Short mmCIF file of C-alpha atoms (C1' of nucleotides) in Angstrom, two decimals:
data_model
loop_
_atom_site.label_atom_id
_atom_site.label_comp_id
_atom_site.label_asym_id
_atom_site.label_seq_id
_atom_site.Cartn_x
_atom_site.Cartn_y
_atom_site.Cartn_z
CA MET A 1 0.00 0.00 0.00
CA LYS A 2 1.49 3.30 -1.12
CA ILE A 3 0.19 6.54 0.37
CA VAL A 4 1.19 9.94 -1.01
CA SER A 5 0.82 13.45 0.40
CA TRP A 6 1.19 16.50 -1.85
CA ASN A 7 0.45 20.19 -1.41
CA ILE A 8 -0.66 20.79 -4.98
CA ASN A 9 -1.34 24.56 -4.92
CA SER A 10 -4.51 24.31 -7.04
CA VAL A 11 -5.56 20.85 -8.20
CA ARG A 12 -7.26 22.24 -11.31
CA PHE A 13 -4.30 24.30 -12.49
CA ARG A 14 -1.96 21.33 -11.95
CA ILE A 15 -4.16 18.48 -13.09
CA ALA A 16 -1.59 17.47 -15.75
CA ILE A 17 1.27 16.93 -13.30
CA VAL A 18 -1.02 15.13 -10.87
CA GLU A 19 -1.95 12.74 -13.67
CA GLN A 20 1.69 12.27 -14.67
CA PHE A 21 2.65 11.49 -11.09
CA LEU A 22 -0.20 9.01 -10.60
CA ARG A 23 0.67 7.23 -13.85
CA GLU A 24 4.35 6.98 -12.86
CA GLN A 25 4.01 6.00 -9.21
CA ALA A 26 0.54 4.47 -9.01
CA PRO A 27 -0.03 5.11 -5.31
CA ASP A 28 -3.10 3.50 -3.74
CA ILE A 29 -4.06 6.70 -1.98
CA LEU A 30 -3.31 10.37 -2.71
CA CYS A 31 -3.79 13.06 -0.06
CA LEU A 32 -3.84 16.60 -1.42
CA GLN A 33 -3.66 19.98 0.29
CA GLU A 34 -4.37 23.43 -1.13
CA THR A 35 -6.78 22.11 -3.72
CA LYS A 36 -8.24 25.65 -4.00
CA VAL A 37 -11.57 24.49 -5.36
CA ILE A 38 -15.13 24.13 -4.12
CA ASP A 39 -16.42 20.57 -3.97
CA ASP A 40 -18.79 21.01 -6.92
CA ASP A 41 -15.90 22.00 -9.21
CA PHE A 42 -13.43 19.31 -8.12
CA PRO A 43 -11.86 17.62 -11.21
CA PHE A 44 -13.09 14.11 -10.40
CA GLU A 45 -12.86 12.82 -13.98
CA MET A 46 -9.09 12.43 -14.28
CA PHE A 47 -8.91 10.60 -10.96
CA ARG A 48 -11.80 8.33 -11.88
CA SER A 49 -10.14 7.47 -15.20
CA LEU A 50 -7.10 6.18 -13.29
CA GLY A 51 -9.15 4.12 -10.85
CA TYR A 52 -9.36 6.55 -7.95
CA ASP A 53 -13.06 5.93 -7.43
CA HIS A 54 -13.16 6.64 -3.71
CA VAL A 55 -12.95 10.34 -3.03
CA VAL A 56 -13.46 12.39 0.11
CA ILE A 57 -12.99 16.10 -0.38
CA HIS A 58 -13.25 19.17 1.81
CA GLY A 59 -12.91 22.29 -0.27
CA GLN A 60 -13.73 25.97 -0.14
CA ARG A 61 -13.55 28.97 -2.42
CA MET A 62 -10.13 30.32 -3.34
CA HIS A 63 -7.91 29.05 -0.56
CA HIS A 64 -6.97 25.91 1.33
CA GLY A 65 -8.96 22.74 0.66
CA VAL A 66 -7.95 19.10 1.19
CA ALA A 67 -8.82 15.84 -0.53
CA ILE A 68 -8.25 12.09 -0.25
CA LEU A 69 -8.40 10.05 -3.48
CA SER A 70 -8.20 6.30 -3.20
CA ARG A 71 -8.22 3.10 -5.23
CA VAL A 72 -9.28 1.17 -2.13
CA PRO A 73 -12.57 1.81 -0.37
CA ILE A 74 -12.45 4.48 2.32
CA THR A 75 -15.12 5.07 4.91
CA LEU A 76 -16.07 7.77 7.36
CA ASP A 77 -15.50 11.41 6.68
CA ASP A 78 -14.23 13.64 9.44
CA ARG A 79 -13.69 17.32 8.88
CA PHE A 80 -12.22 19.00 11.93
CA ASP A 81 -12.19 22.77 12.13
CA TRP A 82 -9.52 23.42 14.72
CA GLN A 83 -9.75 27.17 14.23
CA ALA A 84 -13.57 27.26 14.25
CA ASN A 85 -13.42 29.62 11.27
CA ARG A 86 -14.75 27.25 8.60
CA GLU A 87 -11.48 26.98 6.74
CA ALA A 88 -11.15 23.63 4.93
CA ARG A 89 -7.95 22.26 6.43
CA HIS A 90 -8.66 18.68 7.41
CA VAL A 91 -10.26 15.52 6.15
CA GLY A 92 -9.99 12.11 7.75
CA VAL A 93 -11.02 8.63 6.63
CA ALA A 94 -10.74 4.99 7.64
CA LEU A 95 -9.00 2.41 5.42
CA PRO A 96 -10.33 -1.13 4.89
CA ASN A 97 -7.83 -2.52 7.43
CA GLY A 98 -9.08 -0.13 10.10
CA VAL A 99 -6.15 2.30 9.94
CA ARG A 100 -7.19 5.93 10.17
CA LEU A 101 -5.76 8.39 7.65
CA GLU A 102 -5.81 12.06 8.63
CA ASN A 103 -4.90 14.73 6.06
CA VAL A 104 -4.20 18.25 7.32
CA TYR A 105 -3.13 21.64 6.01
CA VAL A 106 -1.69 23.67 8.88
CA PRO A 107 -1.94 27.48 8.45
CA ALA A 108 1.21 29.07 7.03
CA GLY A 109 1.28 31.70 9.77
CA GLY A 110 2.09 34.93 7.94
CA ASP A 111 5.45 36.64 7.84
CA VAL A 112 6.19 37.96 11.32
CA PRO A 113 6.78 35.36 14.06
CA ASP A 114 5.00 37.37 16.77
CA ARG A 115 1.34 36.82 17.60
CA GLU A 116 0.94 40.37 18.94
CA VAL A 117 2.00 41.88 15.61
CA ASN A 118 0.75 39.14 13.31
CA PRO A 119 -2.50 37.39 14.32
CA LYS A 120 -1.93 34.70 11.70
CA PHE A 121 1.09 33.47 13.62
CA GLY A 122 -1.06 33.12 16.73
CA GLN A 123 -3.69 31.25 14.73
CA LYS A 124 -1.05 28.83 13.51
CA LEU A 125 0.20 28.14 17.03
CA ASP A 126 -3.37 27.75 18.31
CA PHE A 127 -4.17 25.38 15.44
CA VAL A 128 -1.24 23.12 16.34
CA GLU A 129 -2.17 23.33 20.02
CA ARG A 130 -5.74 22.19 19.28
CA MET A 131 -4.39 19.39 17.10
CA THR A 132 -2.31 18.37 20.10
CA ARG A 133 -5.42 18.12 22.30
CA TRP A 134 -7.11 16.10 19.52
CA SER A 135 -4.06 13.85 19.19
CA GLU A 136 -4.12 13.08 22.92
CA GLY A 137 -7.62 11.66 22.52
CA LEU A 138 -6.87 9.43 19.55
CA SER A 139 -6.74 5.67 19.83
CA GLY A 140 -5.97 3.00 17.29
CA PRO A 141 -3.60 2.81 14.35
CA THR A 142 -3.40 6.17 12.60
CA ILE A 143 -1.47 7.94 9.85
CA LEU A 144 -1.24 11.75 9.95
CA VAL A 145 -0.07 13.43 6.77
CA GLY A 146 0.01 16.83 5.20
CA ASP A 147 1.57 20.23 4.89
CA PHE A 148 2.42 21.07 8.50
CA ASN A 149 4.14 24.31 7.44
CA ILE A 150 6.83 23.67 10.06
CA ALA A 151 10.35 22.35 9.41
CA PRO A 152 11.41 21.03 12.82
CA LEU A 153 15.03 19.89 12.49
CA PRO A 154 18.10 21.99 11.61
CA GLU A 155 18.60 19.75 8.58
CA ASP A 156 14.99 20.32 7.51
CA VAL A 157 15.97 23.77 6.21
CA TRP A 158 18.73 25.06 3.96
CA SER A 159 20.17 27.19 6.77
CA HIS A 160 19.20 26.61 10.38
CA LYS A 161 20.87 29.86 11.47
CA GLN A 162 19.26 32.01 8.81
CA LEU A 163 15.79 30.62 9.35
CA LEU A 164 15.58 30.81 13.14
CA ASP A 165 13.45 33.96 12.80
CA VAL A 166 11.60 32.85 9.69
CA VAL A 167 8.07 31.53 10.14
CA SER A 168 8.18 27.73 9.64
CA HIS A 169 11.40 27.18 11.57
CA THR A 170 11.16 29.37 14.68
CA PRO A 171 11.79 27.64 18.02
CA ILE A 172 8.25 28.41 19.19
CA GLU A 173 6.76 26.58 16.19
CA VAL A 174 9.23 23.72 16.48
CA ASP A 175 8.33 23.35 20.17
CA ALA A 176 4.62 23.33 19.36
CA LEU A 177 5.14 20.65 16.72
CA GLY A 178 7.24 18.66 19.19
CA ARG A 179 4.38 18.69 21.69
CA LEU A 180 2.00 17.46 18.98
CA GLN A 181 4.39 14.66 18.08
CA ALA A 182 4.80 13.63 21.71
CA ALA A 183 1.05 13.74 22.35
CA GLY A 184 0.42 10.95 19.86
CA ASP A 185 3.76 9.18 20.19
CA TRP A 186 3.97 9.81 16.45
CA VAL A 187 6.80 8.39 14.35
CA ASP A 188 8.19 10.84 11.77
CA LEU A 189 8.35 8.47 8.80
CA GLY A 190 10.46 10.82 6.68
CA ARG A 191 13.22 10.89 9.25
CA ARG A 192 12.82 7.22 10.15
CA PHE A 193 13.95 6.34 6.63
CA HIS A 194 16.20 9.35 6.04
CA PRO A 195 17.66 10.24 9.44
CA ALA A 196 19.30 13.59 10.14
CA PRO A 197 21.78 14.95 9.31
CA LYS A 198 20.67 13.95 5.82
CA ARG A 199 19.22 16.91 3.93
CA LEU A 200 15.50 16.32 3.39
CA HIS A 201 13.37 19.08 1.84
CA THR A 202 9.88 19.11 0.34
CA TRP A 203 9.32 22.78 -0.56
CA TRP A 204 11.24 25.39 -2.55
CA SER A 205 9.97 28.96 -2.96
CA TYR A 206 8.72 30.16 -6.33
CA ARG A 207 10.70 33.34 -5.79
CA ALA A 208 14.11 31.88 -6.44
CA LYS A 209 15.35 32.41 -9.99
CA ASP A 210 16.54 28.83 -10.12
CA TRP A 211 15.14 26.67 -7.31
CA ALA A 212 17.65 23.85 -7.88
CA ALA A 213 20.70 26.09 -8.13
CA SER A 214 19.90 28.13 -5.02
CA ASP A 215 18.46 25.03 -3.30
CA ARG A 216 16.92 26.88 -0.40
CA GLY A 217 14.47 24.18 0.56
CA ARG A 218 12.51 23.36 3.68
CA ARG A 219 10.80 20.16 4.88
CA LEU A 220 7.27 21.42 5.46
CA ASP A 221 5.43 18.24 4.45
CA HIS A 222 5.25 15.26 6.72
CA MET A 223 3.94 11.76 7.23
CA TRP A 224 3.57 10.59 10.78
CA ALA A 225 2.24 7.27 12.04
CA THR A 226 1.43 5.64 15.33
CA GLN A 227 4.01 3.06 16.42
CA ASP A 228 1.98 0.05 15.26
CA VAL A 229 1.53 1.48 11.76
CA ALA A 230 5.11 2.75 11.55
CA ALA A 231 6.31 -0.80 12.16
CA GLN A 232 4.62 -1.73 8.86
CA ALA A 233 6.31 1.03 6.85
CA VAL A 234 8.92 -0.27 4.42
CA ALA A 235 10.01 2.81 2.42
CA HIS A 236 9.64 6.57 2.24
CA THR A 237 10.35 8.71 -0.83
CA VAL A 238 10.53 12.46 -1.46
CA PHE A 239 9.96 13.15 -5.16
CA GLU A 240 12.23 16.16 -5.47
CA ASP A 241 12.21 15.98 -9.28
CA CYS A 242 8.58 17.08 -9.36
CA ARG A 243 9.68 20.59 -8.39
CA GLY A 244 11.25 20.85 -11.85
CA TRP A 245 8.20 19.68 -13.79
CA LEU A 246 6.18 22.00 -16.02
CA LYS A 247 3.91 24.28 -13.99
CA PRO A 248 5.12 22.79 -10.70
CA SER A 249 3.72 23.14 -7.23
CA ASP A 250 6.17 24.73 -4.81
CA HIS A 251 5.81 21.51 -2.78
CA VAL A 252 6.78 18.01 -3.95
CA PRO A 253 4.95 14.76 -3.20
CA ILE A 254 6.12 12.44 -0.44
CA MET A 255 5.23 8.76 -0.28
CA THR A 256 5.32 5.98 2.27
CA GLU A 257 4.98 2.34 1.32
CA PHE A 258 3.46 -0.04 3.86
CA ALA A 259 3.81 -3.80 4.02
CA TRP A 260 0.09 -4.57 4.00
"C1'" DA B 1 14.66 43.58 0.65
"C1'" DT B 2 13.34 41.22 -2.97
"C1'" DG B 3 11.54 37.79 -5.63
"C1'" DT B 4 6.59 34.33 -7.92
"C1'" DC B 5 2.32 32.05 -8.33
"C1'" DC B 6 -2.65 31.12 -7.83
"C1'" DT B 7 -7.85 32.58 -7.30
"C1'" DG B 8 -11.67 35.61 -7.95
"C1'" DC B 9 -13.72 39.57 -9.79
"C1'" DA B 10 -14.58 41.34 -13.98
"C1'" DG B 11 -13.82 41.96 -18.31
"C1'" DA B 12 -7.63 44.69 -16.78
"C1'" DG B 13 -4.95 44.46 -13.60
"C1'" DC B 14 -5.47 44.18 -8.47
"C1'" DA B 15 -6.07 42.25 -3.70
"C1'" DG B 16 -5.28 38.53 -0.77
"C1'" DG B 17 -2.86 34.54 0.57
"C1'" DA B 18 1.19 31.70 0.57
#
DNA sequence: ATGTCCTGCAGAGCAGGA
């Protein structure tokens, strides 16, 4: 079973690269973030043509939006609103083997890492805090994937020193993410298969002239699993090449393969 | 400090978000 997570930055605008990726890698399940489309306008057809008949989406106008597309049946349909502001940032399902799959898009948090000056930063911290409370109450095998918008380790960014004050890598965010990870005893699958100090990045800004040459990446996208599920994981891949595709997302897909 | 990219509105370039 191969499960992929990808912040696609508009699923309609990037439908061609999504199709290319699905044809090349043939994951069983694809979790998307930033679909940027209301549910009625979701481009179901391409997914259906490739066998992704089981779809649970949670979209909204313009921003955010998450989706789970699957070749295996998925049941349930949770949509948590940890900010209580009706933003579409989570969708959760159950797989046939009983494993829960939770797909989340954590707020980016604005530019200034100070909640007094920048309310969005406070909202991001509050969002992660509420996820932590939720995580404490979870039971059973679970996979948590998505764009967490936080790069926790020094090796998760191109320069630890230069990003200490940059939203996504500040100590206050890293601490908050650490509390979330501890609350669920979550295993970071990316780092389980590619331990630090190996460089592991999933996002490169659009603003660089040449993303590969400057290579100022960050690991904002994650796959976590409870211990029982993590024991079944056999491989984890970051598809860095996708950043160089035509009309790319600024994020690349990440994939974990499980033994079942 | 700057850079770019997407959506929606409107019917062209902006605002807003990332």
